[in-house]
Short mmCIF file of C-alpha atoms and ligand atoms in Angstrom, two decimals:
data_model
loop_
_atom_site.label_atom_id
_atom_site.label_comp_id
_atom_site.label_asym_id
_atom_site.label_seq_id
_atom_site.Cartn_x
_atom_site.Cartn_y
_atom_site.Cartn_z
CA MET A 1 -6.44 0.78 15.90
CA ALA A 2 -6.49 -2.68 14.26
CA ASN A 3 -3.28 -2.33 12.26
CA SER A 4 -0.18 -2.84 14.41
CA HIS A 5 2.16 -3.19 11.41
CA PHE A 6 2.03 0.44 10.30
CA GLY A 7 5.34 1.91 9.18
CA ASN A 8 7.04 -1.46 8.62
CA LEU A 9 8.95 -2.30 5.42
CA GLY A 10 5.75 -3.53 3.74
CA ASP A 11 4.11 -0.17 4.38
CA VAL A 12 7.16 1.72 3.11
CA TRP A 13 7.11 -0.08 -0.24
CA LYS A 14 3.30 0.01 -0.61
CA HIS A 15 3.06 3.70 0.31
CA LEU A 16 6.01 4.71 -1.88
CA VAL A 17 4.18 3.17 -4.84
CA LEU A 18 0.74 4.49 -3.85
CA ALA A 19 1.98 8.09 -3.57
CA GLU A 20 3.79 7.83 -6.91
CA VAL A 21 0.71 6.47 -8.72
CA LEU A 22 -1.59 9.12 -7.19
CA GLU A 23 0.81 11.90 -8.15
CA ARG A 24 1.20 10.72 -11.73
CA GLU A 25 -2.36 9.58 -12.41
CA PRO A 26 -4.68 11.38 -9.97
CA PRO A 27 -8.00 9.49 -9.98
CA ARG A 28 -11.41 11.20 -9.96
CA TRP A 29 -12.40 8.91 -7.08
CA TYR A 30 -10.34 6.87 -4.62
CA ALA A 31 -11.57 3.86 -2.64
CA GLU A 32 -10.03 1.62 0.02
CA THR A 33 -11.46 -1.75 0.99
CA HIS A 34 -9.16 -2.07 4.05
CA ALA A 35 -8.34 1.53 4.92
CA GLY A 36 -6.98 1.25 8.46
CA SER A 37 -6.55 4.52 10.36
CA ALA A 38 -5.59 7.78 8.68
CA ALA A 39 -2.54 8.24 10.94
CA TYR A 40 -0.73 6.35 13.70
CA PRO A 41 1.36 7.53 16.69
CA LEU A 42 4.94 6.80 15.56
CA ASP A 43 7.26 4.99 17.99
CA ARG A 44 10.66 3.22 17.72
CA ASP A 45 9.26 -0.34 17.51
CA PRO A 46 11.79 -2.71 15.77
CA GLN A 47 9.45 -3.22 12.74
CA ARG A 48 9.38 0.53 12.24
CA GLU A 49 13.14 0.88 12.80
CA PHE A 50 13.67 -1.41 9.79
CA GLY A 51 10.81 0.32 7.96
CA ILE A 52 10.01 4.01 8.09
CA TRP A 53 12.95 5.10 10.29
CA ARG A 54 15.55 3.46 8.06
CA PHE A 55 13.80 4.83 4.98
CA LEU A 56 13.77 8.39 6.36
CA ALA A 57 17.47 8.16 7.27
CA ALA A 58 18.51 6.74 3.87
CA ALA A 59 16.25 8.68 1.49
CA PRO A 60 18.27 11.96 1.50
CA ARG A 61 21.22 10.03 0.00
CA SER A 62 19.10 8.81 -2.93
CA ALA A 63 17.93 11.35 -5.54
CA GLU A 64 15.13 8.97 -6.52
CA LEU A 65 13.75 8.47 -3.00
CA ALA A 66 14.34 12.06 -1.91
CA ARG A 67 12.16 13.42 -4.72
CA SER A 68 9.25 11.13 -3.85
CA ARG A 69 6.04 12.61 -2.47
CA TYR A 70 5.98 9.77 0.07
CA TYR A 71 9.28 10.96 1.55
CA ALA A 72 7.97 14.52 1.79
CA ILE A 73 4.74 13.53 3.58
CA ALA A 74 6.14 10.77 5.82
CA GLY A 75 9.13 12.97 6.74
CA SER A 76 6.91 15.87 7.71
CA CYS A 77 4.66 13.59 9.83
CA ALA A 78 7.70 12.00 11.56
CA SER A 79 9.21 15.35 12.47
CA ALA A 80 5.93 16.78 13.82
CA SER A 81 5.23 16.78 17.54
CA PRO A 82 3.90 14.25 18.37
CA ALA A 83 5.41 12.17 15.55
CA THR A 84 2.91 10.27 13.42
CA TYR A 85 2.97 7.80 10.53
CA PRO A 86 0.59 8.52 7.62
CA GLY A 87 -1.50 5.51 6.58
CA SER A 88 -2.63 5.11 3.00
CA PRO A 89 -5.89 7.09 3.44
CA LEU A 90 -4.02 10.13 4.78
CA LEU A 91 -1.47 9.91 1.95
CA ALA A 92 -4.34 9.88 -0.56
CA MET A 93 -6.25 12.71 1.18
CA THR A 94 -3.07 14.82 1.30
CA ILE A 95 -2.11 14.23 -2.33
CA LEU A 96 -5.58 14.41 -3.90
CA GLY A 97 -7.41 16.84 -1.57
CA ASN A 98 -10.79 17.96 -2.87
CA SER A 99 -9.99 17.06 -6.47
CA SER A 100 -11.18 13.48 -5.75
CA SER A 101 -14.02 11.84 -3.91
CA TYR A 102 -13.40 9.02 -1.43
CA LEU A 103 -14.92 5.78 -0.21
CA LEU A 104 -12.89 4.55 2.79
CA CYS A 105 -13.93 1.31 4.51
CA ASP A 106 -12.82 -0.49 7.64
CA LEU A 107 -14.49 -2.85 10.10
CA ASP A 108 -12.61 -1.44 13.09
CA PRO A 109 -14.57 1.34 14.88
CA GLY A 110 -11.37 3.09 16.06
CA SER A 111 -10.04 3.29 12.49
CA VAL A 112 -13.40 4.55 11.23
CA ALA A 113 -13.47 7.30 13.87
CA ASP A 114 -9.92 8.37 12.97
CA LEU A 115 -10.75 8.46 9.23
CA ARG A 116 -13.83 10.64 9.89
CA SER A 117 -11.86 12.96 12.11
CA TRP A 118 -9.10 13.49 9.50
CA SER A 119 -11.59 13.94 6.70
CA ARG A 120 -13.26 16.76 8.70
CA GLN A 121 -9.89 18.25 9.69
CA LEU A 122 -8.76 18.40 6.04
CA GLY A 123 -12.09 19.89 4.93
CA LEU A 124 -12.85 17.15 2.42
CA ARG A 125 -16.20 17.76 0.75
CA ASN A 126 -16.83 14.30 -0.65
CA CYS A 127 -15.44 11.63 1.66
CA GLU A 128 -17.63 8.68 2.66
CA VAL A 129 -16.26 6.56 5.50
CA ALA A 130 -17.99 3.18 5.87
CA GLY A 131 -17.70 1.00 8.97
CA ALA A 132 -18.43 -2.05 6.84
CA ASP A 133 -16.90 -4.87 4.81
CA GLY A 134 -14.87 -2.92 2.25
CA MET A 135 -15.00 -5.61 -0.41
CA ALA A 136 -18.80 -5.67 -0.41
CA ALA A 137 -18.98 -1.86 -0.20
CA VAL A 138 -16.67 -1.34 -3.19
CA ALA A 139 -18.47 -4.06 -5.20
CA ALA A 140 -21.77 -2.24 -4.53
CA TYR A 141 -20.18 1.10 -5.50
CA LEU A 142 -18.99 -0.35 -8.82
CA ALA A 143 -22.34 -2.08 -9.42
CA ARG A 144 -24.18 1.25 -8.93
CA GLY A 145 -22.06 2.59 -11.79
CA GLU A 146 -20.55 5.30 -9.59
CA GLY A 147 -17.02 4.14 -10.27
CA ARG A 148 -16.37 3.83 -13.96
CA GLY A 149 -12.81 3.54 -15.15
CA ASP A 150 -11.52 6.84 -13.76
CA GLY A 151 -10.93 5.80 -10.17
CA LEU A 152 -8.39 3.84 -8.16
CA VAL A 153 -9.09 1.17 -5.56
CA HIS A 154 -6.54 0.18 -2.96
CA VAL A 155 -7.09 -3.38 -1.69
CA ASP A 156 -4.90 -3.99 1.32
CA PRO A 157 -5.92 -7.11 3.27
CA PHE A 158 -3.89 -8.87 5.96
CA GLU A 159 -4.51 -12.11 3.97
CA PRO A 160 -5.38 -12.32 0.24
CA ASP A 161 -7.80 -15.23 0.73
CA ALA A 162 -9.63 -13.84 3.74
CA ALA A 163 -13.28 -13.42 2.83
CA GLY A 164 -15.20 -10.49 4.28
CA PRO A 165 -18.68 -10.80 5.76
CA GLY A 166 -19.92 -10.08 2.20
CA GLY A 167 -18.44 -13.40 0.98
CA ALA A 168 -15.77 -12.43 -1.59
CA SER A 169 -12.05 -12.84 -0.88
CA ALA A 170 -9.68 -9.91 -1.27
CA LEU A 171 -8.09 -11.54 -4.32
CA GLU A 172 -11.49 -12.06 -6.01
CA CYS A 173 -12.46 -8.49 -5.17
CA ALA A 174 -9.19 -7.20 -6.70
CA ALA A 175 -9.88 -9.13 -9.92
CA GLU A 176 -13.40 -7.67 -10.13
CA ILE A 177 -12.03 -4.15 -9.73
CA ALA A 178 -9.39 -4.71 -12.42
CA ASP A 179 -12.08 -6.13 -14.74
CA SER A 180 -14.19 -3.00 -14.18
CA GLY A 181 -11.43 -0.90 -15.79
CA SER A 182 -10.58 1.00 -12.59
CA ALA A 183 -6.98 1.28 -11.51
CA LEU A 184 -5.99 -1.09 -8.70
CA LEU A 185 -3.26 -1.31 -6.10
CA PHE A 186 -3.24 -4.73 -4.42
CA TRP A 187 -0.79 -5.36 -1.59
CA TYR A 188 0.49 -8.78 -0.55
CA ALA A 189 3.19 -10.34 1.63
CA GLY A 190 4.90 -13.70 1.32
CA PRO A 191 6.24 -15.81 -1.53
CA ASP A 192 2.88 -17.50 -2.16
CA GLY A 193 2.36 -16.83 -5.87
CA VAL A 194 -0.22 -14.08 -5.26
CA PRO A 195 0.57 -12.16 -8.50
CA ALA A 196 0.13 -15.31 -10.61
CA ARG A 197 -3.13 -16.11 -8.84
CA LEU A 198 -4.48 -12.63 -9.52
CA ARG A 199 -3.24 -12.92 -13.12
CA ALA A 200 -5.37 -16.05 -13.53
CA LEU A 201 -8.51 -14.18 -12.40
CA THR A 202 -8.39 -11.14 -14.71
CA ASP A 203 -7.21 -10.13 -18.17
CA ALA A 204 -6.44 -6.54 -17.14
CA PRO A 205 -2.86 -5.28 -17.67
CA LEU A 206 -0.99 -5.99 -14.43
CA TRP A 207 2.39 -4.81 -13.17
CA CYS A 208 4.03 -6.32 -10.11
CA GLY A 209 6.77 -4.81 -7.95
CA GLU A 210 8.26 -7.07 -5.28
CA VAL A 211 10.81 -6.43 -2.55
CA THR A 212 12.56 -9.39 -0.87
CA VAL A 213 14.53 -9.26 2.38
CA VAL A 214 17.70 -11.31 1.98
CA ILE A 215 19.74 -12.53 4.96
CA ARG A 216 22.60 -14.99 4.94
CA ASP A 217 21.76 -18.53 6.12
CA ALA A 218 18.06 -17.81 6.66
CA SER A 219 14.90 -18.37 4.70
CA ALA A 220 12.20 -15.77 4.10
CA ARG A 221 10.14 -17.69 6.67
CA ASN A 222 12.73 -16.94 9.36
CA VAL A 223 12.74 -13.29 8.36
CA ARG A 224 8.97 -13.24 8.77
CA ARG A 225 9.24 -14.68 12.27
CA SER A 226 11.48 -11.78 13.22
CA GLY A 227 8.53 -9.41 12.69
CA THR A 228 9.39 -8.20 9.19
CA PRO A 229 7.71 -9.78 6.16
CA GLY A 230 10.29 -11.53 3.93
CA VAL A 231 8.58 -10.67 0.64
CA VAL A 232 6.33 -7.66 0.13
CA GLY A 233 4.74 -6.73 -3.15
CA VAL A 234 2.18 -4.64 -4.96
CA VAL A 235 0.23 -5.49 -8.08
CA LEU A 236 -1.01 -2.51 -10.09
CA ALA A 237 -3.74 -2.72 -12.73
CA HIS A 238 -4.44 -0.17 -15.45
CA VAL A 239 -1.46 2.13 -14.91
CA GLN A 240 0.57 3.79 -17.64
CA PRO A 241 3.95 2.26 -18.58
CA ALA A 242 5.70 5.47 -17.43
CA THR A 243 4.09 5.12 -14.00
CA ALA A 244 5.19 1.50 -13.70
CA GLY A 245 8.68 2.58 -14.81
CA ALA A 246 8.80 5.27 -12.11
CA CYS A 247 7.71 2.72 -9.47
CA ALA A 248 10.43 0.34 -10.66
CA ALA A 249 13.02 3.10 -10.28
CA LEU A 250 11.79 3.68 -6.70
CA GLY A 251 11.98 -0.06 -5.95
CA GLN A 252 15.55 -0.20 -7.20
CA ALA A 253 16.47 2.87 -5.17
CA LEU A 254 14.84 1.35 -2.07
CA ALA A 255 16.91 -1.83 -2.48
CA GLU A 256 20.09 0.27 -2.79
CA ALA A 257 19.15 2.32 0.28
CA TYR A 258 19.00 -0.86 2.40
CA ALA A 259 22.56 -1.97 1.65
CA GLY A 260 24.17 -2.66 5.04
CA ALA A 261 20.86 -2.70 6.92
CA THR A 262 20.20 -4.69 10.10
CA LEU A 263 17.01 -6.64 10.83
CA PRO A 264 15.11 -6.15 14.09
CA SER A 265 16.77 -9.45 15.20
CA GLY A 266 20.21 -7.88 14.71
CA GLN A 267 21.11 -9.91 11.59
CA PRO A 268 22.60 -8.07 8.60
CA ALA A 269 20.07 -7.93 5.77
CA SER A 270 19.74 -6.49 2.30
CA LEU A 271 16.86 -6.05 -0.16
CA THR A 272 16.38 -7.16 -3.73
CA PHE A 273 13.78 -5.67 -6.04
CA THR A 274 12.03 -7.10 -9.10
CA GLY A 275 9.49 -5.26 -11.23
CA ARG A 276 7.66 -6.89 -14.13
CA TRP A 277 4.55 -6.83 -16.27
CA LEU A 278 2.57 -10.02 -15.81
CA ALA A 279 1.98 -11.74 -19.13
CA ALA A 280 -1.68 -12.06 -20.16
CA SER A 281 -3.28 -15.21 -18.77
CA GLY A 282 -5.02 -16.21 -22.00
CA ARG A 283 -8.28 -16.87 -20.11
CA THR A 284 -11.22 -17.71 -22.31
C1 LIG D 1 -3.25 -3.70 6.62
S1 LIG D 1 -4.45 -2.79 7.48
C2 LIG D 1 -4.75 -1.43 6.42
C3 LIG D 1 -3.58 -0.50 6.23
C4 LIG D 1 -3.83 0.70 5.34
N1 LIG D 1 -4.50 0.33 4.10
C5 LIG D 1 -2.53 1.40 5.01
O1 LIG D 1 -1.90 1.07 4.01
O2 LIG D 1 -2.16 2.30 5.78
C6 LIG D 1 -5.86 -3.77 7.26
C7 LIG D 1 -7.16 -3.17 7.82
O3 LIG D 1 -8.23 -3.94 7.29
C8 LIG D 1 -9.29 -3.92 8.21
N2 LIG D 1 -10.21 -5.01 7.76
C9 LIG D 1 -10.07 -6.35 7.90
N3 LIG D 1 -11.07 -6.99 7.23
C10 LIG D 1 -11.84 -6.03 6.65
C11 LIG D 1 -12.98 -6.04 5.81
N4 LIG D 1 -13.55 -7.19 5.41
N5 LIG D 1 -13.51 -4.86 5.41
C12 LIG D 1 -12.94 -3.68 5.81
N6 LIG D 1 -11.84 -3.61 6.59
C13 LIG D 1 -11.30 -4.77 7.01
C14 LIG D 1 -8.63 -4.03 9.55
O4 LIG D 1 -9.47 -3.52 10.57
C15 LIG D 1 -7.35 -3.21 9.32
O5 LIG D 1 -7.53 -1.88 9.80
#
């Protein structure tokens, strides 16, 4: 398992949005460049206390969060024995089942084995798992003309500028996907202007939803040191306005659910949410 951050606040926001988009606009095919494992053994690590455990405790008090498919799936996994956390591929497999085909990529052999095992367990008929650079694999898939407009690609790198063995960075790959007309979910952490940088690379319609951890007398950098990212966001391309609106309502509800929260370091913390369409770049 290469992804030790599963179930943290960044995952909660990303997966809340992913499940909402898949429910509202089920794609004919679904691809992940950085899939991770299908599921993870769920413990009480401080990152996950501030992430999935707080979310599961607070969601029943919020009509918006309680109705989400993410809450239903993550809650059922957490209360199973042994408790697990569903990664993005398992959320997609559970929501879409055999009505979609899949291309799931990861460089980590353990993640690849877990993805194959879950795909078999769920009886998926059309699920390709590639132990390869996901950015190159998805670019080849699009170039072959297999993915045309009616699919969704989830690009979820640890770093937006990290290039895979195939050469392209995650941000460049995301722009190519958006330009192809496919729907995109791109995840990022940190206040580094990632949405504006993606905006400059593509003319596709982009919506951005960002959650910021706010603590008194501390910068986002300090929050990050405590094991929780200070800013976590998703950029969506080619989604309907109603879908973006529903994601914004979830972001607002998430911020409200974290009133009075405590960071893993013990400091009181709250969340703010902003959701916005990114104005066209005017590229020529
Ligand atoms: C943040 S985790 C993925 C989490 C998962 N998408 C989720 O939301 O549950 C990032 C994953 O990317 C994988 N990875 C890193 N570079 C890669 C590349 N160039 N191609 C495919 N996978 C890569 C790592 O092995 C790791 O499992």
